[in-house]
Backbone atoms as SQL, in Angstrom:
CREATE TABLE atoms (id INTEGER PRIMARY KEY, chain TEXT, resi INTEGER, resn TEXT, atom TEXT, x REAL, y REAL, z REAL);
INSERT INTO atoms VALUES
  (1, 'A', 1, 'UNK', 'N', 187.226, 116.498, 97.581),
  (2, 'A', 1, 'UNK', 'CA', 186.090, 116.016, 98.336),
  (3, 'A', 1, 'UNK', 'C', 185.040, 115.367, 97.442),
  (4, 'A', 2, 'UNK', 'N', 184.766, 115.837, 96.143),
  (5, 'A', 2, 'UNK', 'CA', 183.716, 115.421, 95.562),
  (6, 'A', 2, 'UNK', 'C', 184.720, 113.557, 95.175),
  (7, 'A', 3, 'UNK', 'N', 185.728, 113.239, 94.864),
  (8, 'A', 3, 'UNK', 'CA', 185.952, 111.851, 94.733),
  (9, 'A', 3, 'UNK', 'C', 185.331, 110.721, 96.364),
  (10, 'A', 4, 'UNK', 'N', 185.476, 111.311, 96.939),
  (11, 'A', 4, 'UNK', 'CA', 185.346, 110.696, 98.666),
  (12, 'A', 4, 'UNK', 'C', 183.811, 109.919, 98.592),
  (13, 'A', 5, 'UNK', 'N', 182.535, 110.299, 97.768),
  (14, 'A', 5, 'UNK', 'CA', 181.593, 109.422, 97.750),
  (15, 'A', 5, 'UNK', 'C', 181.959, 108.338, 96.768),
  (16, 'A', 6, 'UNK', 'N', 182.411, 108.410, 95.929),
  (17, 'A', 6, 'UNK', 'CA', 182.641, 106.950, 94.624),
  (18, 'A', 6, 'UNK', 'C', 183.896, 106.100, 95.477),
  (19, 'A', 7, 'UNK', 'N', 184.898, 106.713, 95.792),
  (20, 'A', 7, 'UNK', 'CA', 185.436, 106.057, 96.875),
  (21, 'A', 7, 'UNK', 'C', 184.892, 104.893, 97.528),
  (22, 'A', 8, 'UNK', 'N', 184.234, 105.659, 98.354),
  (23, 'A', 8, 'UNK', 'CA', 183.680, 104.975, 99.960),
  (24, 'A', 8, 'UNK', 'C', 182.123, 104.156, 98.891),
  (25, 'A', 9, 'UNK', 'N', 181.545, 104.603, 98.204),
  (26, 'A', 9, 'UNK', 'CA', 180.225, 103.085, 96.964),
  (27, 'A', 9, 'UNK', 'C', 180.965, 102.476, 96.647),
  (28, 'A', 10, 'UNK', 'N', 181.757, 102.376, 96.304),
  (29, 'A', 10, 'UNK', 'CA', 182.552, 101.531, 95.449),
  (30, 'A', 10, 'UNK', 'C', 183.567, 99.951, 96.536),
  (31, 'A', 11, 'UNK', 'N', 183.752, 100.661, 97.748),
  (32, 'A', 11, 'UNK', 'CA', 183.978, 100.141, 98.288),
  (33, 'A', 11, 'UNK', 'C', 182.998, 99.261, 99.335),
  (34, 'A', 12, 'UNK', 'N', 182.127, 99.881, 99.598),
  (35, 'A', 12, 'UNK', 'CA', 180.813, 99.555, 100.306),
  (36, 'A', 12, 'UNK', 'C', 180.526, 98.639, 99.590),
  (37, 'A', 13, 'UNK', 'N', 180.445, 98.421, 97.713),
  (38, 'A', 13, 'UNK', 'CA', 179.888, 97.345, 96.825),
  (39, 'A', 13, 'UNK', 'C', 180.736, 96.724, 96.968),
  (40, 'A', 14, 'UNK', 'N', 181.869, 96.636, 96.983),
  (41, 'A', 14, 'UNK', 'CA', 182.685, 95.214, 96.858),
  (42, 'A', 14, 'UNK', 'C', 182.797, 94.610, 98.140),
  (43, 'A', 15, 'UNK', 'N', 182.948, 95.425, 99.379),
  (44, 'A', 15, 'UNK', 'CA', 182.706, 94.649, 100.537),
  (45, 'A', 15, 'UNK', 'C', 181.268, 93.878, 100.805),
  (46, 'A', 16, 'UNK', 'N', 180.338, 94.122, 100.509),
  (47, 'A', 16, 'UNK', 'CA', 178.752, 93.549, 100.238),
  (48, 'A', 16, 'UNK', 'C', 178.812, 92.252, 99.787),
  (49, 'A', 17, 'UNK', 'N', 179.700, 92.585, 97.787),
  (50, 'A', 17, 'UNK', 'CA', 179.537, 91.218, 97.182),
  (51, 'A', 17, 'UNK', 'C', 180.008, 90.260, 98.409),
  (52, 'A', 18, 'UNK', 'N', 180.948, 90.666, 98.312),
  (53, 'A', 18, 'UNK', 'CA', 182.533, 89.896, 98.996),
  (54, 'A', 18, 'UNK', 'C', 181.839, 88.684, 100.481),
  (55, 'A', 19, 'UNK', 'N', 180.927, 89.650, 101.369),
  (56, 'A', 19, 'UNK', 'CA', 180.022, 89.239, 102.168),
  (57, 'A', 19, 'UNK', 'C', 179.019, 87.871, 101.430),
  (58, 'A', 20, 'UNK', 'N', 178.262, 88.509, 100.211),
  (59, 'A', 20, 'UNK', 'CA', 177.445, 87.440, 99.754),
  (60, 'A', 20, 'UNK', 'C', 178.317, 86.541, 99.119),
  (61, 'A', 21, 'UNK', 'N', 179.381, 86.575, 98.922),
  (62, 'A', 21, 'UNK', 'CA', 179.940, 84.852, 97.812),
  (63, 'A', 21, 'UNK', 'C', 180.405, 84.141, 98.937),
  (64, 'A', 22, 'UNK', 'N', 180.752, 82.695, 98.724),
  (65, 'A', 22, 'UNK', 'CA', 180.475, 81.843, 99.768),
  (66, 'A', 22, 'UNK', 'C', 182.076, 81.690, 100.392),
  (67, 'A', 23, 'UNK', 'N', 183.157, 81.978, 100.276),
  (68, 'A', 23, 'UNK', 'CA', 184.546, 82.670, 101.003),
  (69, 'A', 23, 'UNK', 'C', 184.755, 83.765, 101.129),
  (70, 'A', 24, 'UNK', 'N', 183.783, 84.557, 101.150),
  (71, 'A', 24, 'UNK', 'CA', 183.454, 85.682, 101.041),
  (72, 'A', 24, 'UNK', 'C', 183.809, 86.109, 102.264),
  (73, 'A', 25, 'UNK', 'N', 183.120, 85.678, 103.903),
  (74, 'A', 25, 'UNK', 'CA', 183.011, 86.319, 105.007),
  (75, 'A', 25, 'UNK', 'C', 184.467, 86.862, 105.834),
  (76, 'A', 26, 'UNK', 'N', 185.368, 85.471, 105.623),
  (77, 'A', 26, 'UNK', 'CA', 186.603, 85.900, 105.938),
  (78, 'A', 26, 'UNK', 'C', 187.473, 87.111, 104.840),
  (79, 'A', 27, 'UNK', 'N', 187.153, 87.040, 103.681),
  (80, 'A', 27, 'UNK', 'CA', 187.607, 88.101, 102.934),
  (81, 'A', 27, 'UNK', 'C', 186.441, 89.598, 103.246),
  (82, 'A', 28, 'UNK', 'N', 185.469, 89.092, 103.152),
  (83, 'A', 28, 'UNK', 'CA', 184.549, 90.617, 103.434),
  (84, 'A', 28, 'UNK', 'C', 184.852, 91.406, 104.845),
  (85, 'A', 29, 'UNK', 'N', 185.529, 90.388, 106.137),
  (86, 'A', 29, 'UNK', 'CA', 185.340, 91.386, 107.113),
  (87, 'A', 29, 'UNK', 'C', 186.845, 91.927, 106.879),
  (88, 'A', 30, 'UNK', 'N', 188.025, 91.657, 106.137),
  (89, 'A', 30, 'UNK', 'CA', 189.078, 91.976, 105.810),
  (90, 'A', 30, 'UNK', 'C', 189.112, 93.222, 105.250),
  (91, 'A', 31, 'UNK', 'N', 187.582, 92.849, 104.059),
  (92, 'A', 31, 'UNK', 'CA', 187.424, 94.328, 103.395),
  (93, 'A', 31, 'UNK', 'C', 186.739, 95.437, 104.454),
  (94, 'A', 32, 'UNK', 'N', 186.277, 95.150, 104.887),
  (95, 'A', 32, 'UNK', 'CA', 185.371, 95.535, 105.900),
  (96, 'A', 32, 'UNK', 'C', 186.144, 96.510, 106.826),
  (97, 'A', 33, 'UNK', 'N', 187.287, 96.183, 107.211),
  (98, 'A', 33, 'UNK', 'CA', 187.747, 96.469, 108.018),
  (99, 'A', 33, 'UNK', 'C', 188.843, 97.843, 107.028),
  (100, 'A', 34, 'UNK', 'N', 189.472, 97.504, 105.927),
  (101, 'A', 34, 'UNK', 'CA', 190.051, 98.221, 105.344),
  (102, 'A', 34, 'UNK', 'C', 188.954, 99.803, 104.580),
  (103, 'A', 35, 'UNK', 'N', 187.425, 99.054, 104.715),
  (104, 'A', 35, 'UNK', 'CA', 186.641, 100.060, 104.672),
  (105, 'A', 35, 'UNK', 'C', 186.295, 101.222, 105.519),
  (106, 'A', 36, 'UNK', 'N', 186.762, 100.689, 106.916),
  (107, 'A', 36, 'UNK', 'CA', 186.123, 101.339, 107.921),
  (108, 'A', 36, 'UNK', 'C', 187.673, 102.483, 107.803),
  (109, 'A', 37, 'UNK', 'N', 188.845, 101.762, 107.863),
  (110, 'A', 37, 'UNK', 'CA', 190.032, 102.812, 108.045),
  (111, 'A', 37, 'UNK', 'C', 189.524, 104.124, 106.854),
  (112, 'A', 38, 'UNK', 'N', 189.304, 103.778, 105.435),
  (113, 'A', 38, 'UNK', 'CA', 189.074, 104.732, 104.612),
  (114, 'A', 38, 'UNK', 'C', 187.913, 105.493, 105.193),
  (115, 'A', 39, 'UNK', 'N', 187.103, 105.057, 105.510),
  (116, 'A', 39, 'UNK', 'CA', 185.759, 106.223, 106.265),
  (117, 'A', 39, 'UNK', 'C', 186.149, 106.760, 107.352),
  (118, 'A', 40, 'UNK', 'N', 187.212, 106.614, 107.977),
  (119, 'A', 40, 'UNK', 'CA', 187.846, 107.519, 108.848),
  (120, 'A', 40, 'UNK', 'C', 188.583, 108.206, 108.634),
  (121, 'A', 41, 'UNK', 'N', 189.655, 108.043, 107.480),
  (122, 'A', 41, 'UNK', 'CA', 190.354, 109.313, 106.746),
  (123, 'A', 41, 'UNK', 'C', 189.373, 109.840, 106.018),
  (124, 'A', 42, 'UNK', 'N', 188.249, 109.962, 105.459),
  (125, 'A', 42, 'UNK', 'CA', 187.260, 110.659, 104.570),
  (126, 'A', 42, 'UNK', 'C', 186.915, 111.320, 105.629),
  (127, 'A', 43, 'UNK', 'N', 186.022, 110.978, 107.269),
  (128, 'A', 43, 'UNK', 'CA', 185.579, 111.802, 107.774),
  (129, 'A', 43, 'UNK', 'C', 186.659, 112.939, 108.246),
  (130, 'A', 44, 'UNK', 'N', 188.110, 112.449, 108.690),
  (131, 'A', 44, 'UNK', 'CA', 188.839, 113.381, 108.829),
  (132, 'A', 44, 'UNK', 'C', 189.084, 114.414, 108.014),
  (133, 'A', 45, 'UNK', 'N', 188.982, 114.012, 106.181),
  (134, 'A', 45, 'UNK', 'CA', 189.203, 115.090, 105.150),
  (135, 'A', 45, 'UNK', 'C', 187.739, 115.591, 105.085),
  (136, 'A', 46, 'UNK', 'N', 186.489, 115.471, 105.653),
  (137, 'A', 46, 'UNK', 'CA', 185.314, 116.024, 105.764),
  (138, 'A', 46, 'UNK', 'C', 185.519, 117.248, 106.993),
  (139, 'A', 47, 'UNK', 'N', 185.939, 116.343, 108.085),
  (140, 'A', 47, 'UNK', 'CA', 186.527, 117.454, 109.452),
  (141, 'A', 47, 'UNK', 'C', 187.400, 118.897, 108.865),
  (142, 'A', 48, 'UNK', 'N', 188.443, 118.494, 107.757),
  (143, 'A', 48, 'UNK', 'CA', 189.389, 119.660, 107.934),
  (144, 'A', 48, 'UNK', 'C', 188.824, 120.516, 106.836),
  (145, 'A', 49, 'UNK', 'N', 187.712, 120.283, 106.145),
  (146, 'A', 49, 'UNK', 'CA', 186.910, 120.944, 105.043),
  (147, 'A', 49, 'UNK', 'C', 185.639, 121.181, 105.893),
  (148, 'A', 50, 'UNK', 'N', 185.567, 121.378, 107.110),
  (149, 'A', 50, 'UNK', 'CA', 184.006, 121.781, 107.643),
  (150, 'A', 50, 'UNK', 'C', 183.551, 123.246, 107.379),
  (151, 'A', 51, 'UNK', 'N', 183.856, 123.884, 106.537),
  (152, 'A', 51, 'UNK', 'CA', 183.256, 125.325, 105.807),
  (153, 'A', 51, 'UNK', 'C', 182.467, 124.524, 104.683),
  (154, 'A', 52, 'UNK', 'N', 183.112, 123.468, 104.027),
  (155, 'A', 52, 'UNK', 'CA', 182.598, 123.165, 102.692),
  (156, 'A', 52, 'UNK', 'C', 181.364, 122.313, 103.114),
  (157, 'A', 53, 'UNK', 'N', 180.889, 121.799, 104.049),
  (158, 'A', 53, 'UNK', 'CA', 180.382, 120.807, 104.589),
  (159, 'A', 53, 'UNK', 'C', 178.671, 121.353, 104.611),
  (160, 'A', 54, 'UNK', 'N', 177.319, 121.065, 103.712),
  (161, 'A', 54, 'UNK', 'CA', 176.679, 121.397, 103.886),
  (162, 'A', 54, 'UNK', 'C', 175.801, 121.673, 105.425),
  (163, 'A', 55, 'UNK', 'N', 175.095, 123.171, 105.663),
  (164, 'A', 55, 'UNK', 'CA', 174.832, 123.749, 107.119),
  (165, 'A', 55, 'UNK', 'C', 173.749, 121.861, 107.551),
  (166, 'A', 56, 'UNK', 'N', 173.080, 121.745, 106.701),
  (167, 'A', 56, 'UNK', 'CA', 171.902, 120.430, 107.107),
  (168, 'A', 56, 'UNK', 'C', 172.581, 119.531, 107.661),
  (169, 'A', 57, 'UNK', 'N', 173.827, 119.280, 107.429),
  (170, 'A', 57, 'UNK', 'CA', 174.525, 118.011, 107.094),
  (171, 'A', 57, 'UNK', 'C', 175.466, 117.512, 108.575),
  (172, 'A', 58, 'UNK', 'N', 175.626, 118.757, 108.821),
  (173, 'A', 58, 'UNK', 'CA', 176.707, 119.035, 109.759),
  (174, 'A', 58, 'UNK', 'C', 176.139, 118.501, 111.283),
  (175, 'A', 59, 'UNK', 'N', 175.016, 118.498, 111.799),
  (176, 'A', 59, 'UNK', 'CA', 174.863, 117.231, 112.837),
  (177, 'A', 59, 'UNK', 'C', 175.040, 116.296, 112.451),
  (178, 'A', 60, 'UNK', 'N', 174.616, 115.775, 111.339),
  (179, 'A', 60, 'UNK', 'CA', 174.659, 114.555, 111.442),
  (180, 'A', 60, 'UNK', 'C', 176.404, 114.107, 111.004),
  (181, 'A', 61, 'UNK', 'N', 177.239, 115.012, 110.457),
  (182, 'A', 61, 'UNK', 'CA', 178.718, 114.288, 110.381),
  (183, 'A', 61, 'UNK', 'C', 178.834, 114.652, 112.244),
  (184, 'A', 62, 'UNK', 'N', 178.368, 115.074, 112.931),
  (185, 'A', 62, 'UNK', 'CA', 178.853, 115.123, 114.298),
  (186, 'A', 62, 'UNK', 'C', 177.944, 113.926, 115.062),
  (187, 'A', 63, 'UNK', 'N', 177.356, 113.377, 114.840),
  (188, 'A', 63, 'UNK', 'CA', 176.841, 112.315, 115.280),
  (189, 'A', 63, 'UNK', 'C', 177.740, 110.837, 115.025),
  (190, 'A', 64, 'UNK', 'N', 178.142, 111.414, 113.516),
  (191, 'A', 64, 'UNK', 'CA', 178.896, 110.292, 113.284),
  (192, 'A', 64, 'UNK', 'C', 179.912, 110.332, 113.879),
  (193, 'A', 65, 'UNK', 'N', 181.174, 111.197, 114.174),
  (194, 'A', 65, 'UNK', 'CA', 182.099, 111.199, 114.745),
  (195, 'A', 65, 'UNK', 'C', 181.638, 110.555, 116.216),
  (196, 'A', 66, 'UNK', 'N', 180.806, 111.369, 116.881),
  (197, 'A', 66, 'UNK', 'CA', 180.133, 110.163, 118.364),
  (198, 'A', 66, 'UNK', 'C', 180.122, 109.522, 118.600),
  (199, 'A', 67, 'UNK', 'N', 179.046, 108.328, 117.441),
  (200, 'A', 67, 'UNK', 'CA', 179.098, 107.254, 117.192),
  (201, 'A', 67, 'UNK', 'C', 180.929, 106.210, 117.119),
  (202, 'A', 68, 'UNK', 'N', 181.052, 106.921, 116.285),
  (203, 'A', 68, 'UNK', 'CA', 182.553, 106.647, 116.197),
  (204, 'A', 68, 'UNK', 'C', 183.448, 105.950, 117.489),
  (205, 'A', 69, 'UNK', 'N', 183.739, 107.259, 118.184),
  (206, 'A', 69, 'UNK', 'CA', 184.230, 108.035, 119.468),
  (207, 'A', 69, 'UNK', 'C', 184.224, 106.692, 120.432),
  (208, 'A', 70, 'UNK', 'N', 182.852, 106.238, 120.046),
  (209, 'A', 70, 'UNK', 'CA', 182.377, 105.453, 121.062),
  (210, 'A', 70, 'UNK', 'C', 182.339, 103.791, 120.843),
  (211, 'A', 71, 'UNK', 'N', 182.545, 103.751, 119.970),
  (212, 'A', 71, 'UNK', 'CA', 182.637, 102.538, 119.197),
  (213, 'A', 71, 'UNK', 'C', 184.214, 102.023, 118.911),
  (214, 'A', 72, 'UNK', 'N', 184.541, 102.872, 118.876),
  (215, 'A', 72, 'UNK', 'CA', 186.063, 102.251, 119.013),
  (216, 'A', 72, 'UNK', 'C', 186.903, 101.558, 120.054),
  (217, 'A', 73, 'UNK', 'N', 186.673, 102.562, 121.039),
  (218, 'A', 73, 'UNK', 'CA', 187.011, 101.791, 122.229),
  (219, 'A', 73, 'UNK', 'C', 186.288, 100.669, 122.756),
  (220, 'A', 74, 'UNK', 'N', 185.211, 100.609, 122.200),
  (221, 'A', 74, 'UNK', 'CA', 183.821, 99.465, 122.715),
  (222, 'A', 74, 'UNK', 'C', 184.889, 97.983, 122.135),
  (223, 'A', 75, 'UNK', 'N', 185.537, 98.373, 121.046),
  (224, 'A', 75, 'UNK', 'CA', 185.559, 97.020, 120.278),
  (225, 'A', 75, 'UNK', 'C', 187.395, 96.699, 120.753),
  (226, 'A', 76, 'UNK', 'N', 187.844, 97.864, 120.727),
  (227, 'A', 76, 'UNK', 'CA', 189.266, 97.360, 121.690),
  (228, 'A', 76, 'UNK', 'C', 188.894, 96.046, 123.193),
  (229, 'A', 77, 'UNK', 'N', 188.225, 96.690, 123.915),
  (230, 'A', 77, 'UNK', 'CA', 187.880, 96.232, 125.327),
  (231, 'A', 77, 'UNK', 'C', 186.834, 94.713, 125.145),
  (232, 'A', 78, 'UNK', 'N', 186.336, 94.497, 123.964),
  (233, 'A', 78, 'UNK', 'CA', 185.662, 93.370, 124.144),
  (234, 'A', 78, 'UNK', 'C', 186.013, 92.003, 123.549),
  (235, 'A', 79, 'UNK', 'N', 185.332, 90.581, 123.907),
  (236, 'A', 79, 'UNK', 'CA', 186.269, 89.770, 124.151),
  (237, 'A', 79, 'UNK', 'C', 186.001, 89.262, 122.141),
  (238, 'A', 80, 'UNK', 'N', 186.565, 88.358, 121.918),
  (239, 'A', 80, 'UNK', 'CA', 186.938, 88.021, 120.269),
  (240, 'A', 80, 'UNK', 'C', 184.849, 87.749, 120.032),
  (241, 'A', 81, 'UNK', 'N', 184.620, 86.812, 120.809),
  (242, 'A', 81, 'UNK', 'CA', 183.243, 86.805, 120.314),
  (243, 'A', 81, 'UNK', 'C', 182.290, 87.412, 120.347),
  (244, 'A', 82, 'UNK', 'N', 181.997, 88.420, 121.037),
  (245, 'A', 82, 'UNK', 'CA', 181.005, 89.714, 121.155),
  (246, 'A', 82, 'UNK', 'C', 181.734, 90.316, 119.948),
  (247, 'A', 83, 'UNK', 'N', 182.988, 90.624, 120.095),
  (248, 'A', 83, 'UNK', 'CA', 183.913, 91.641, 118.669),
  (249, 'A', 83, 'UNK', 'C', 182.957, 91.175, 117.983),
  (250, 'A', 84, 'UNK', 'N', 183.575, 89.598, 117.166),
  (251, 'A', 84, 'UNK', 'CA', 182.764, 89.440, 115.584),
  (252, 'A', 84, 'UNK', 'C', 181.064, 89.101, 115.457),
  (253, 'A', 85, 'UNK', 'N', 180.694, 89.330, 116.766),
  (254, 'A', 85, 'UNK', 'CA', 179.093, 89.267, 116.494),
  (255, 'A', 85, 'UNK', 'C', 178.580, 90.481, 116.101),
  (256, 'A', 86, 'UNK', 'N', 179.116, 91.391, 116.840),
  (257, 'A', 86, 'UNK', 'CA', 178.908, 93.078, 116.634),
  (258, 'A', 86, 'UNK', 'C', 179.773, 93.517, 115.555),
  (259, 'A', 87, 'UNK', 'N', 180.816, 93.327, 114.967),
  (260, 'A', 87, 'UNK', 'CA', 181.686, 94.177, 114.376),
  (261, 'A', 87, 'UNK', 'C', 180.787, 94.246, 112.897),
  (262, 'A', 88, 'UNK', 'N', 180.294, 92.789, 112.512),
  (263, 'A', 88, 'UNK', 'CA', 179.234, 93.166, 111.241),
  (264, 'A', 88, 'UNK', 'C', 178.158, 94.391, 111.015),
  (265, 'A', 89, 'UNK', 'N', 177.258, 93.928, 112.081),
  (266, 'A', 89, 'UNK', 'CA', 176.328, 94.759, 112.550),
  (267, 'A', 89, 'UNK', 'C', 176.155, 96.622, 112.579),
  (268, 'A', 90, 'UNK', 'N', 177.312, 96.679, 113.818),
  (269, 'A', 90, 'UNK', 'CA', 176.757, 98.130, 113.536),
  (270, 'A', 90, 'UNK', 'C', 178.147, 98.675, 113.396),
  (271, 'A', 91, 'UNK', 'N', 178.976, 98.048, 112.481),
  (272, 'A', 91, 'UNK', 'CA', 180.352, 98.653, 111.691),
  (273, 'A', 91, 'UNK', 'C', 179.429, 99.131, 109.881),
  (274, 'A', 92, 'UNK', 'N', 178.706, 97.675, 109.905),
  (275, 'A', 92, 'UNK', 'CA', 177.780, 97.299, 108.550),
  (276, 'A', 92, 'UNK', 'C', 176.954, 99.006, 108.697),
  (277, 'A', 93, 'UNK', 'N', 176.080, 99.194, 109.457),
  (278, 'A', 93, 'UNK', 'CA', 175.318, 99.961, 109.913),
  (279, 'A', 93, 'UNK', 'C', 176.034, 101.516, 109.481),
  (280, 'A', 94, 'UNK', 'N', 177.047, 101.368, 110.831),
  (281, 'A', 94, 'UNK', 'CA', 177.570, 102.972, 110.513),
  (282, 'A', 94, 'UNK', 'C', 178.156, 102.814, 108.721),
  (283, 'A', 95, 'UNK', 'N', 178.838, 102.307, 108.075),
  (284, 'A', 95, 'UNK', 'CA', 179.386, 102.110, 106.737),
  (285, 'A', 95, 'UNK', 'C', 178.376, 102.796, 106.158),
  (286, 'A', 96, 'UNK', 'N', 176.934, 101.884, 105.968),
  (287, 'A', 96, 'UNK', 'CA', 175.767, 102.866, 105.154),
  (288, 'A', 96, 'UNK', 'C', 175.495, 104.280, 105.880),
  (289, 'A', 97, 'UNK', 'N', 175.472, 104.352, 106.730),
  (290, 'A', 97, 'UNK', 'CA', 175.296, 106.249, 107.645),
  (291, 'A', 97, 'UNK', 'C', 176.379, 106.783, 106.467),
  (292, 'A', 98, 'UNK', 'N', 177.581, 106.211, 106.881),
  (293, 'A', 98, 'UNK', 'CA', 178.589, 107.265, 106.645),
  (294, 'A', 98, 'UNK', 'C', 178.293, 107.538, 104.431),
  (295, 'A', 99, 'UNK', 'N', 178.367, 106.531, 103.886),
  (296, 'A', 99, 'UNK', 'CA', 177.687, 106.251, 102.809),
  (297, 'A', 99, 'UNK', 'C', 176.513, 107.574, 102.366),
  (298, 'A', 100, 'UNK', 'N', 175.585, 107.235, 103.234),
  (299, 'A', 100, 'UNK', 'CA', 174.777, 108.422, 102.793),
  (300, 'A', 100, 'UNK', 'C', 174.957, 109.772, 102.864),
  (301, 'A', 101, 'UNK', 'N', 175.695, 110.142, 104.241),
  (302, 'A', 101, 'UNK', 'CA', 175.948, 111.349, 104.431),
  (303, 'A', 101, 'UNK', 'C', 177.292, 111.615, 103.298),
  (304, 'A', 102, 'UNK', 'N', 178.266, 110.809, 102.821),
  (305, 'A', 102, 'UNK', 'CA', 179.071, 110.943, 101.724),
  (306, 'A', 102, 'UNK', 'C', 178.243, 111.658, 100.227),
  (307, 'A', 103, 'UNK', 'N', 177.048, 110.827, 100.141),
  (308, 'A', 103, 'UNK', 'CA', 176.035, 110.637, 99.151),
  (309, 'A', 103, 'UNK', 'C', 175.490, 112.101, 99.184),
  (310, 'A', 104, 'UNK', 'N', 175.172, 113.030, 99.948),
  (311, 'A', 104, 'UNK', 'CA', 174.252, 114.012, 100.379),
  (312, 'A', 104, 'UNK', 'C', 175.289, 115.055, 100.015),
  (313, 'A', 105, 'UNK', 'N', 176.659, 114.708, 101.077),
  (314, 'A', 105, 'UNK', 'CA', 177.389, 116.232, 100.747),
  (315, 'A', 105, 'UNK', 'C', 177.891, 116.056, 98.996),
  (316, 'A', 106, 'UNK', 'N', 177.960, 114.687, 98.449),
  (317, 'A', 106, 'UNK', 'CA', 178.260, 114.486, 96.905),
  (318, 'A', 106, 'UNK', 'C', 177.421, 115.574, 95.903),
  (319, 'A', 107, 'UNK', 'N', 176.190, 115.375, 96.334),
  (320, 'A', 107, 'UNK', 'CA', 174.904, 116.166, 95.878),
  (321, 'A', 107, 'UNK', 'C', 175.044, 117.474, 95.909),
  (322, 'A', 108, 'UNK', 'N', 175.682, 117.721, 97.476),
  (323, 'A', 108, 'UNK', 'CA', 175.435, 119.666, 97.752),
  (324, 'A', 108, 'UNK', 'C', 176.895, 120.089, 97.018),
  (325, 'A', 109, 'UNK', 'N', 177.566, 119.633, 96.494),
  (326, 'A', 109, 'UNK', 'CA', 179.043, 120.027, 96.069),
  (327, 'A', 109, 'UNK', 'C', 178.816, 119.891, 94.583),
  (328, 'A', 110, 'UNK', 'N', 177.791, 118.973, 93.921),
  (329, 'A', 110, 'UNK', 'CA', 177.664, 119.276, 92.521),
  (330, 'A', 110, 'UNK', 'C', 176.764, 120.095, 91.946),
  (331, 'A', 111, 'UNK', 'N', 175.706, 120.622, 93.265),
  (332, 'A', 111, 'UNK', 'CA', 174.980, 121.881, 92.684),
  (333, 'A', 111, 'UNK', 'C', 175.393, 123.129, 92.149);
């Protein structure tokens, strides 16, 4: 568990650059997208470690799963251009959530 935050920065930074260089967008939502699968096996290896999971922390990984929950099916059902107007946005969005809360339990596991 403690590798799962350098993981998921590391990837968050290269999907970012990838966003700012100028062929970037079609390669960044590529990364983007290969980012989001890894933050869903992390939250799952966060899920099957929920003893280890700091007590503070633990709404908010259940918010995220919500968020999730709900967002997935949102983006199955909608049409290609709402998809890529939104999929930046609050895929971009949840990425940093999930990021920090990675960042936080990183912290409570090296005390």
């Amino acid at each position: 568990m403690k590798n799962l935050y350098q993981i998921n920065k590391w990837w968050i930074i290269t999907t970012s650059i990838l966003y700012l260089s100028i062929i970037g967008m079609i390669i960044g939502g590529l990364f983007q997208a290969v980012l989001g699968v890894i933050q869903l096996i992390s939250f799952g290896i966060y899920i099957f470690n929920w003893e280890k999971i700091a007590t503070p922390l633990k709404p908010y990984f259940i918010i995220y799963g919500i968020l999730i929950s709900l967002l997935v099916p949102y983006y199955c059902f909608v049409s290609s251009d709402v998809f890529l107007n939104t999929l930046i946005g609050y895929s971009g969005i949840l990425a940093f959530y999930f990021l920090f809360l990675s960042y936080k339990q990183h912290k409570h596991i090296s005390i």
